[in-house]
Coordinates of N, CA and C and ligand atoms in Angstrom, one line a residue:
M4 N 84.9 104.7 81.2 CA 85.4 104.8 80.1 C 86.0 103.8 79.5
R5 N 85.9 103.3 78.2 CA 86.7 102.1 77.6 C 87.2 102.8 76.2
F6 N 88.7 102.5 76.3 CA 89.4 103.0 75.0 C 90.1 101.6 74.4
D7 N 89.8 101.4 73.1 CA 90.2 100.6 72.3 C 91.3 101.3 71.2
I8 N 92.4 100.4 71.1 CA 93.5 101.0 70.1 C 93.8 100.1 69.2
M9 N 93.8 100.4 68.0 CA 94.1 99.6 66.8 C 95.4 99.8 66.1
T10 N 96.5 99.2 66.3 CA 97.5 99.6 66.0 C 98.7 98.4 65.4
L11 N 99.8 98.4 65.0 CA 100.6 97.5 64.7 C 101.6 97.2 65.5
F12 N 101.7 98.3 66.2 CA 102.6 98.4 67.6 C 101.7 98.2 69.1
P13 N 101.3 97.6 69.6 CA 100.5 97.3 70.6 C 101.5 97.6 71.8
G14 N 102.6 97.1 71.8 CA 103.6 97.1 72.9 C 104.0 98.7 73.3
L15 N 103.8 99.4 72.2 CA 104.3 100.8 72.4 C 103.1 101.6 73.1
V16 N 101.9 101.4 73.0 CA 100.8 102.1 73.8 C 100.7 101.5 75.0
D17 N 100.9 100.1 75.1 CA 100.5 99.3 76.4 C 101.8 100.0 77.3
T18 N 103.0 100.2 76.8 CA 104.0 100.6 78.1 C 103.8 102.4 78.3
V19 N 103.3 103.0 77.4 CA 103.1 104.1 77.7 C 102.0 104.5 78.7
L20 N 100.9 103.8 78.4 CA 99.7 103.9 79.2 C 99.6 102.9 80.4
G21 N 100.4 102.0 80.6 CA 100.7 101.4 81.6 C 101.3 102.0 82.9
E22 N 101.8 102.9 82.9 CA 102.6 103.4 83.9 C 101.7 104.9 84.4
S23 N 102.1 105.0 85.6 CA 101.6 106.4 86.2 C 100.2 106.6 86.6
V24 N 99.7 107.7 86.6 CA 98.3 108.0 86.6 C 97.4 107.0 85.7
I25 N 97.6 107.0 84.6 CA 96.7 106.3 83.4 C 97.0 104.8 83.9
G26 N 97.8 104.3 84.3 CA 98.3 103.0 84.7 C 97.5 102.5 85.9
R27 N 97.4 103.5 87.0 CA 96.8 103.2 88.1 C 95.1 103.1 87.8
A28 N 94.8 104.1 86.9 CA 93.3 104.1 86.6 C 93.1 102.9 86.0
Q29 N 93.7 102.4 85.2 CA 93.3 100.9 84.7 C 93.3 99.9 85.7
K30 N 94.4 99.8 86.8 CA 94.2 99.2 87.8 C 93.0 99.0 88.7
S31 N 92.6 100.2 88.7 CA 91.5 100.7 89.5 C 90.0 100.3 89.2
G32 N 90.0 100.1 87.4 CA 89.1 100.1 86.9 C 88.2 101.3 86.6
A33 N 88.9 102.6 86.9 CA 88.2 103.7 86.6 C 88.0 103.7 85.4
I34 N 89.0 103.3 84.4 CA 89.0 103.1 83.0 C 89.5 101.9 82.3
T35 N 89.1 101.3 81.1 CA 89.7 100.4 80.6 C 90.4 100.6 79.3
V36 N 91.5 100.0 79.2 CA 92.5 100.5 77.7 C 92.9 99.2 77.1
R37 N 92.4 98.9 76.1 CA 92.8 97.7 75.2 C 93.6 98.1 74.0
S38 N 94.8 97.4 74.0 CA 95.6 97.6 72.4 C 95.2 96.5 71.7
H39 N 95.1 96.5 70.5 CA 94.6 95.8 69.4 C 95.6 95.3 68.2
N40 N 96.4 94.3 68.1 CA 97.4 94.1 66.9 C 96.6 93.9 65.7
I41 N 96.4 94.9 64.7 CA 96.2 94.9 63.5 C 96.5 93.6 62.7
R42 N 97.8 93.1 63.0 CA 98.5 92.3 62.1 C 97.6 90.7 62.4
D43 N 97.2 90.8 63.6 CA 96.4 89.5 64.2 C 95.4 89.3 63.2
Y44 N 94.8 90.6 62.5 CA 93.5 90.4 61.7 C 93.9 90.2 60.4
S45 N 94.9 89.8 60.1 CA 95.6 89.7 58.6 C 95.4 88.2 58.3
K46 N 94.4 88.0 57.0 CA 94.4 86.8 56.4 C 95.2 86.3 55.7
D47 N 96.2 87.0 55.1 CA 97.3 86.8 54.4 C 98.0 85.9 55.1
K48 N 98.7 84.9 54.3 CA 99.5 83.6 55.0 C 101.0 84.1 55.6
H49 N 101.1 85.5 55.1 CA 102.5 86.1 55.8 C 102.1 87.1 56.6
H50 N 100.9 87.2 56.9 CA 100.2 88.1 57.7 C 100.7 89.8 57.2
R51 N 100.6 89.8 56.2 CA 100.8 91.1 55.8 C 99.8 92.2 55.9
V52 N 99.8 93.4 56.3 CA 98.9 94.3 56.7 C 99.1 95.6 55.8
D53 N 100.0 95.7 54.8 CA 100.2 97.0 54.0 C 100.6 96.5 52.7
D54 N 100.4 97.4 51.7 CA 100.8 97.0 50.1 C 101.0 98.4 49.5
T55 N 101.5 98.3 48.4 CA 101.8 99.8 47.4 C 100.6 100.4 47.1
P56 N 100.6 101.7 47.2 CA 99.5 102.4 46.4 C 99.0 102.2 45.3
Y57 N 97.6 101.9 44.6 CA 97.4 102.0 43.4 C 97.7 103.4 42.9
G58 N 98.4 103.5 41.5 CA 98.4 104.8 40.5 C 99.9 104.9 41.1
G59 N 100.7 104.1 42.1 CA 101.9 104.4 41.7 C 102.3 105.4 43.2
G60 N 103.8 105.6 43.3 CA 104.0 106.5 44.3 C 104.8 105.8 45.5
K61 N 105.4 106.6 46.5 CA 106.2 105.9 47.2 C 105.6 105.1 48.6
G62 N 106.5 104.5 49.4 CA 105.7 104.0 50.6 C 104.8 103.0 50.3
M63 N 104.3 102.8 51.6 CA 103.2 101.5 51.8 C 102.1 102.0 52.5
L64 N 100.9 101.3 52.0 CA 99.7 101.7 52.8 C 99.1 100.5 53.6
M65 N 98.4 101.1 54.7 CA 98.0 100.1 55.4 C 96.7 99.5 54.7
M66 N 96.4 98.2 54.5 CA 95.2 97.6 53.9 C 94.0 97.8 54.8
A67 N 92.6 98.0 54.2 CA 91.4 98.2 54.7 C 90.9 96.8 55.4
P68 N 91.0 95.8 54.8 CA 90.5 94.6 55.5 C 90.9 94.2 57.0
P69 N 92.2 94.0 57.4 CA 92.7 93.8 58.6 C 92.0 94.7 59.7
I70 N 92.4 96.0 59.3 CA 91.8 97.1 60.1 C 90.1 96.8 60.3
Y71 N 89.4 96.7 59.5 CA 87.8 96.5 59.5 C 87.7 95.1 60.2
D72 N 88.5 94.0 60.3 CA 88.2 93.2 61.1 C 88.4 93.4 62.4
C73 N 89.4 93.7 62.6 CA 89.9 94.4 64.1 C 88.9 95.1 65.0
Y74 N 88.4 95.9 63.9 CA 87.1 97.0 64.3 C 86.0 96.2 64.6
Q75 N 85.7 95.1 63.8 CA 84.3 94.2 64.3 C 84.7 93.3 65.2
A76 N 86.0 92.9 65.7 CA 86.2 92.1 66.8 C 86.0 93.2 68.1
I77 N 86.4 94.3 68.0 CA 86.4 95.3 69.3 C 85.2 95.6 69.2
L78 N 84.3 95.5 68.5 CA 82.8 95.9 68.7 C 82.3 94.6 69.4
E79 N 82.4 93.5 69.2 CA 81.9 92.2 69.7 C 82.4 92.3 71.1
M80 N 83.8 92.3 71.1 CA 84.2 92.2 72.7 C 83.7 93.4 73.7
A81 N 83.5 94.8 73.1 CA 83.1 95.8 73.9 C 81.7 95.7 74.2
G82 N 80.7 95.0 73.2 CA 79.4 94.8 73.5 C 78.5 96.3 73.0
E83 N 77.3 96.2 73.6 CA 76.6 97.6 73.1 C 77.2 98.9 73.9
M84 N 77.5 99.8 73.1 CA 77.8 101.1 74.1 C 77.2 102.4 73.5
P85 N 76.2 102.9 74.1 CA 75.6 104.1 73.7 C 76.0 105.2 73.0
R86 N 77.4 105.8 73.8 CA 78.2 106.7 72.9 C 79.3 106.2 72.6
R87 N 79.6 105.8 71.3 CA 80.9 105.4 70.7 C 81.2 106.2 69.6
R88 N 82.7 106.5 69.7 CA 83.1 107.2 68.5 C 84.6 106.5 68.3
V89 N 84.8 106.8 66.7 CA 85.8 106.3 66.3 C 86.6 107.1 65.8
V90 N 88.1 107.3 66.1 CA 89.1 108.4 65.6 C 90.3 108.0 65.0
Y91 N 90.6 108.7 64.1 CA 91.7 108.3 62.9 C 92.8 109.4 63.3
L92 N 94.3 109.1 64.0 CA 95.0 110.0 64.5 C 95.7 110.4 63.3
S93 N 95.7 111.7 62.8 CA 96.0 111.8 61.3 C 96.5 113.5 61.3
P94 N 97.4 113.9 60.8 CA 97.8 115.2 60.5 C 97.0 116.2 60.0
R95 N 95.7 115.5 59.4 CA 94.6 116.2 58.6 C 93.7 116.4 59.6
G96 N 93.6 116.1 60.6 CA 92.5 116.3 61.7 C 92.3 117.6 61.9
K97 N 91.4 117.9 63.0 CA 91.4 119.0 63.9 C 92.3 118.7 65.1
V98 N 92.9 119.9 65.4 CA 93.9 120.0 66.2 C 93.4 119.7 67.7
L99 N 94.0 118.9 68.5 CA 93.4 118.7 69.9 C 93.4 119.9 70.7
D100 N 92.4 120.0 71.5 CA 92.4 120.8 72.5 C 91.7 120.6 73.7
Q101 N 91.7 121.4 74.8 CA 91.0 121.0 75.8 C 89.7 120.6 75.7
A102 N 89.0 121.7 74.8 CA 87.4 121.5 74.7 C 87.2 120.2 73.9
K103 N 88.0 120.0 73.1 CA 87.9 118.3 72.5 C 88.0 117.4 73.4
A104 N 89.0 117.5 74.3 CA 89.2 116.5 75.4 C 88.0 116.5 76.4
R105 N 87.2 117.4 76.5 CA 86.3 117.4 77.3 C 85.3 116.6 76.8
E106 N 84.9 117.1 75.5 CA 84.0 116.6 74.8 C 83.8 115.0 74.5
L107 N 85.2 114.3 74.5 CA 85.5 112.9 74.1 C 85.3 112.2 75.4
A108 N 85.5 113.0 76.6 CA 85.4 112.6 77.8 C 83.7 112.0 78.3
E109 N 83.2 112.5 77.6 CA 81.7 112.2 77.8 C 81.3 110.7 77.2
L110 N 82.0 110.5 76.4 CA 81.6 109.1 75.6 C 81.6 108.0 76.7
D111 N 81.2 106.8 76.2 CA 81.6 105.6 77.1 C 82.5 104.8 76.2
H112 N 82.9 105.0 75.1 CA 83.6 104.0 74.2 C 84.3 104.6 73.2
L113 N 85.5 104.6 73.3 CA 86.6 105.4 72.3 C 87.4 104.4 71.6
I114 N 87.3 104.5 70.1 CA 88.1 103.4 69.3 C 89.1 104.5 68.6
L115 N 90.4 104.0 68.6 CA 91.5 105.0 67.9 C 92.0 104.0 67.1
L116 N 92.3 104.4 65.8 CA 93.1 103.9 64.8 C 94.4 104.8 64.7
C117 N 95.5 103.8 64.8 CA 96.8 104.3 64.4 C 97.3 103.8 63.0
G118 N 97.7 104.9 62.2 CA 98.1 104.7 60.9 C 99.7 104.3 61.5
H119 N 100.3 103.9 60.2 CA 102.0 103.7 60.0 C 102.4 103.9 58.7
Y120 N 103.7 103.9 58.4 CA 103.9 104.0 56.9 C 103.3 105.2 56.4
E121 N 102.8 105.2 55.2 CA 102.2 106.3 54.3 C 100.7 106.5 54.8
G122 N 100.2 105.7 55.8 CA 98.7 105.8 56.2 C 98.0 105.0 55.8
V123 N 96.9 104.8 55.8 CA 95.6 103.6 55.5 C 94.9 104.2 54.1
D124 N 94.4 103.1 53.6 CA 93.6 103.1 52.4 C 92.2 103.7 53.0
T125 N 92.0 104.8 52.2 CA 91.2 105.7 52.6 C 89.7 105.1 52.7
R126 N 89.2 103.9 52.0 CA 88.1 103.5 52.0 C 87.9 103.3 53.9
I127 N 88.8 102.9 54.6 CA 88.7 102.3 55.9 C 88.5 103.6 56.8
I128 N 88.8 105.0 56.4 CA 88.2 106.0 57.0 C 86.8 106.3 56.5
E129 N 86.3 106.2 55.3 CA 85.0 106.3 54.8 C 84.2 105.3 55.7
E130 N 84.6 103.9 56.0 CA 83.8 103.1 56.4 C 83.5 103.2 58.0
I131 N 84.5 103.5 58.4 CA 84.6 103.2 60.0 C 84.7 104.5 60.9
V132 N 85.5 105.4 60.3 CA 86.2 106.5 61.1 C 85.0 107.8 61.6
D133 N 84.8 108.1 62.5 CA 84.1 109.2 62.7 C 84.7 110.6 62.7
E134 N 85.7 110.2 62.9 CA 86.5 112.1 63.0 C 88.0 111.7 63.0
E135 N 88.7 112.6 62.5 CA 90.2 112.5 62.2 C 90.6 113.8 63.4
I136 N 91.5 113.2 64.2 CA 92.3 114.2 65.1 C 93.5 114.3 65.0
S137 N 94.2 115.6 65.2 CA 95.7 115.7 65.2 C 96.0 116.0 66.3
I138 N 97.6 115.9 66.9 CA 97.9 116.5 68.1 C 98.5 117.7 67.6
G139 N 98.9 117.9 66.4 CA 99.4 119.4 66.0 C 99.9 119.0 64.7
D140 N 100.4 120.5 64.2 CA 100.5 120.5 62.8 C 101.9 120.1 62.5
Y141 N 102.4 119.0 62.8 CA 103.7 118.1 62.3 C 103.4 116.8 61.8
V142 N 104.3 116.1 61.2 CA 104.0 114.8 60.5 C 104.6 113.7 61.6
L143 N 104.1 112.7 62.2 CA 105.3 111.9 62.9 C 105.1 110.3 61.8
T144 N 105.7 109.6 62.7 CA 105.9 108.2 61.8 C 104.9 107.1 62.2
G145 N 104.0 107.6 63.2 CA 102.9 106.7 63.4 C 101.9 107.2 64.1
G146 N 100.5 106.8 64.2 CA 99.6 107.5 65.1 C 99.5 107.1 67.0
E147 N 100.7 106.2 67.0 CA 100.4 105.5 68.4 C 101.1 106.9 69.5
I148 N 101.7 107.6 69.0 CA 102.0 108.6 70.2 C 100.9 109.7 70.2
P149 N 100.4 110.1 68.9 CA 98.9 111.0 69.1 C 98.1 110.2 70.0
A150 N 97.8 109.0 69.6 CA 96.7 108.1 70.3 C 97.0 108.2 71.7
C151 N 98.3 107.9 72.6 CA 98.4 108.2 73.6 C 98.3 109.3 74.3
I152 N 98.7 110.2 73.7 CA 98.3 111.8 73.9 C 97.0 111.8 74.3
L153 N 96.1 111.3 73.3 CA 94.6 111.7 73.0 C 94.0 111.0 74.4
V154 N 94.3 109.6 74.6 CA 94.0 108.9 76.0 C 94.3 109.8 76.9
D155 N 95.6 110.2 77.4 CA 95.8 110.7 78.6 C 94.9 112.0 78.7
A156 N 95.0 112.7 77.7 CA 94.2 114.1 77.9 C 92.7 113.8 78.3
V157 N 92.0 112.7 77.6 CA 90.7 112.5 77.9 C 90.5 111.7 79.1
A158 N 91.1 110.7 79.4 CA 91.0 109.8 80.8 C 91.2 110.4 82.0
R159 N 92.3 111.5 82.2 CA 92.4 112.4 83.4 C 91.0 112.9 83.6
L160 N 90.1 113.2 82.5 CA 88.9 114.0 82.9 C 87.9 112.9 83.2
C161 N 87.9 111.6 83.4 CA 87.0 110.8 83.7 C 87.1 110.6 85.0
D162 N 86.0 110.3 85.8 CA 85.5 109.9 87.1 C 86.6 108.9 87.7
G163 N 87.3 109.1 89.1 CA 88.1 108.3 89.7 C 89.7 108.2 89.2
V164 N 89.6 108.8 87.9 CA 91.3 108.9 87.5 C 92.2 110.0 88.3
L165 N 91.8 111.1 88.3 CA 92.4 112.1 89.3 C 91.8 112.4 90.6
A166 N 92.5 112.6 91.9 CA 92.0 112.4 93.2 C 90.6 113.2 93.1
A167 N 90.3 114.3 92.7 CA 89.1 115.0 92.7 C 89.1 115.9 91.5
P168 N 87.9 116.7 91.2 CA 87.6 117.8 90.1 C 88.6 118.9 90.1
E169 N 88.9 119.1 91.5 CA 89.6 120.7 91.9 C 90.9 120.4 90.7
C170 N 91.5 119.3 91.1 CA 92.7 118.8 90.2 C 92.8 119.5 88.8
Y171 N 91.6 119.6 88.3 CA 91.6 120.2 86.9 C 90.9 121.7 86.8
E172 N 90.5 122.0 88.1 CA 89.7 123.2 87.7 C 90.4 124.8 87.4
N173 N 91.6 124.4 88.0 CA 92.3 125.7 87.9 C 93.6 125.8 87.1
E174 N 93.8 124.4 86.3 CA 95.0 124.4 85.5 C 95.0 125.1 84.2
S175 N 96.2 125.3 83.5 CA 96.1 125.7 82.5 C 94.7 125.2 81.5
H176 N 94.3 126.0 80.7 CA 93.3 125.8 79.6 C 92.0 125.6 80.3
S177 N 91.7 125.2 81.5 CA 90.7 124.8 82.1 C 89.5 126.1 81.9
A178 N 89.8 127.5 82.1 CA 88.9 128.4 81.9 C 89.6 129.4 80.6
G179 N 90.4 128.9 79.9 CA 90.9 129.8 78.7 C 91.9 130.5 79.3
L180 N 92.6 130.3 80.3 CA 93.6 130.9 80.8 C 94.7 129.9 81.1
L181 N 96.1 130.3 81.1 CA 97.3 129.4 81.7 C 97.5 129.6 82.9
E182 N 97.7 128.6 83.7 CA 97.8 128.3 85.3 C 99.0 129.4 85.8
Y183 N 98.1 129.9 87.0 CA 99.4 130.7 87.6 C 100.5 130.1 88.3
P184 N 101.4 130.9 89.1 CA 102.7 130.2 89.1 C 102.2 129.7 90.4
Q185 N 102.8 128.5 90.8 CA 103.0 127.6 92.0 C 104.2 127.5 92.7
Y186 N 104.2 127.3 94.3 CA 105.5 127.4 94.6 C 105.3 126.4 95.8
T187 N 106.2 125.7 96.2 CA 106.4 124.7 97.1 C 107.7 125.0 98.2
R188 N 107.9 124.2 99.1 CA 109.1 124.2 100.0 C 110.3 124.1 99.3
P189 N 111.4 124.5 99.4 CA 111.5 126.0 100.7 C 111.1 127.4 100.1
V190 N 111.1 127.8 101.4 CA 110.4 129.2 101.1 C 111.4 130.3 100.5
E191 N 112.6 129.9 100.6 CA 113.8 130.5 99.7 C 114.3 129.8 98.8
F192 N 114.5 129.9 97.6 CA 115.4 129.1 96.7 C 116.5 130.0 95.8
R193 N 117.5 129.8 96.2 CA 118.9 130.9 95.3 C 118.2 132.2 95.2
G194 N 117.9 132.6 96.5 CA 117.7 134.3 96.4 C 116.2 134.4 96.3
R195 N 115.6 133.6 95.7 CA 114.2 133.7 94.9 C 113.2 133.3 96.0
T196 N 112.2 134.3 96.5 CA 111.5 134.1 97.7 C 109.9 133.8 97.0
V197 N 109.2 133.2 98.0 CA 107.7 133.0 97.4 C 106.7 134.0 97.6
P198 N 106.3 134.5 97.0 CA 105.4 135.9 97.0 C 104.7 135.9 98.5
E199 N 104.7 137.0 99.3 CA 104.1 137.3 100.4 C 102.8 136.8 100.7
V200 N 102.1 137.4 99.4 CA 100.7 137.0 99.4 C 100.4 135.3 99.9
L201 N 101.1 134.4 99.2 CA 100.7 133.1 99.5 C 100.9 132.6 100.8
L202 N 101.9 133.3 101.5 CA 102.3 132.9 102.8 C 101.3 133.6 103.9
S203 N 100.3 134.4 103.3 CA 99.4 135.4 104.5 C 98.4 134.5 104.9
G204 N 97.7 133.5 104.2 CA 96.5 132.7 104.6 C 95.3 133.6 104.3
H205 N 95.5 134.9 103.4 CA 94.3 135.6 103.3 C 93.7 134.7 101.8
H206 N 92.6 134.1 102.0 CA 92.4 133.2 100.5 C 91.7 134.2 99.5
A207 N 90.6 135.1 100.1 CA 90.3 135.9 98.9 C 91.5 136.9 98.2
N208 N 92.7 137.3 99.0 CA 93.7 137.9 98.1 C 94.2 136.8 97.5
I209 N 94.8 135.7 98.0 CA 95.5 134.5 97.1 C 94.4 134.4 95.9
D210 N 93.2 134.3 95.9 CA 92.6 134.3 94.7 C 92.7 135.3 93.6
K211 N 92.5 136.2 94.3 CA 92.8 137.8 93.6 C 94.0 137.6 92.9
W212 N 95.4 137.5 93.6 CA 96.5 137.5 92.9 C 96.7 136.3 91.9
R213 N 96.2 135.2 92.3 CA 96.5 133.9 91.2 C 95.8 134.2 90.0
L214 N 94.8 134.9 90.0 CA 93.7 135.3 88.6 C 94.5 136.5 88.0
E215 N 95.1 137.5 88.8 CA 95.7 138.4 87.7 C 97.1 137.7 87.3
Q216 N 97.7 136.8 88.1 CA 98.7 136.1 87.4 C 98.7 135.3 86.2
A217 N 97.3 134.7 86.2 CA 97.0 133.8 84.8 C 96.8 134.8 84.0
K218 N 96.2 135.7 83.9 CA 95.8 136.8 83.0 C 96.9 137.2 82.5
E219 N 98.0 137.9 83.3 CA 99.3 138.4 82.9 C 100.4 137.3 82.2
I220 N 100.4 135.7 82.7 CA 101.0 134.9 82.1 C 100.6 134.4 80.5
T221 N 99.1 134.4 80.6 CA 98.5 134.3 79.4 C 98.7 135.3 78.2
A222 N 98.5 136.7 78.7 CA 99.1 137.6 77.7 C 100.3 137.6 77.2
R223 N 101.2 137.2 78.1 CA 102.8 137.3 77.9 C 103.2 135.9 77.2
L224 N 102.5 134.7 77.5 CA 103.3 133.3 76.8 C 102.2 133.1 75.5
R225 N 100.9 133.3 75.6 CA 100.0 132.9 74.7 C 98.8 134.0 74.5
P226 N 99.4 135.2 73.7 CA 98.2 135.9 73.5 C 97.0 135.8 72.9
D227 N 97.3 134.6 72.1 CA 96.0 134.0 71.1 C 95.0 133.8 71.5
L228 N 95.5 133.1 73.0 CA 94.3 132.4 73.9 C 93.2 133.6 74.4
L229 N 93.4 134.8 74.6 CA 92.6 135.8 75.3 C 92.0 136.3 73.9
S230 N 92.2 136.1 72.6 CA 91.4 136.8 71.7 C 90.0 135.8 71.0
Ligands
LIG19 C1 99.2 111.8 63.6 C2 99.8 110.8 62.6 C3 101.2 113.0 62.9 C4 99.7 113.2 63.6 C5 100.9 111.1 62.1 C6 99.4 114.1 64.3 N1 101.4 111.9 62.4 N2 99.8 115.5 64.1 N3 101.4 110.0 61.4 O1 98.5 113.9 65.3 C7 99.5 107.9 58.7 C8 100.8 107.5 59.1 C9 99.6 109.3 59.9 C10 101.5 107.8 59.8 C11 100.9 108.7 60.9

């Protein structure tokens, strides 16, 4: 899957997505991530990308033309892609959840637009954006961190990014429940021991215990997920 990120701060997303699992997935070719500096598409002699809002009001808005030209350049670079979507990261959007991540992981091409300042001229949303997505009900200074979060959540579901599909079969939110507790060595830590069943080697009992624990933890920490 290919991800293109339109931003005024490409270094920010490159740094975050260049490390760890997502960085390795880029190196192995399982996914492609490209950041694009919207400022490179400004035709203004001072490379301006923002201006004051018509009608007055505080702050600056990102202008539509450089974003549009950046978008057109991405379409050219990526070529024909059957399943493509353009997403604007915004507190107005539907809040990201695991189902949305799974839906987006079916695409071939995800183009992300990161706003800054007071946001973007609304006409760029009308013209190129398919969907607005939020990472939660709070406001940030830019869409870059939300974009990195979205790429991470989607990319880890793409083939070849994690070792095996089992990696996300039992984790929190995969089946509408939170994950059961996990233990590794040592068998005793500050007087706390590993539950006997996990040392028993009895896989049916272990599965049963884990499911019970997942239900109990979900009821206690996130009862809203059960309704
Ligand atoms: C996204 C973008 C919050 C989110 C943002 C979010 N704040 N909750 N800020 O996903 C336009 C200018 C949006 C700054 C951006």
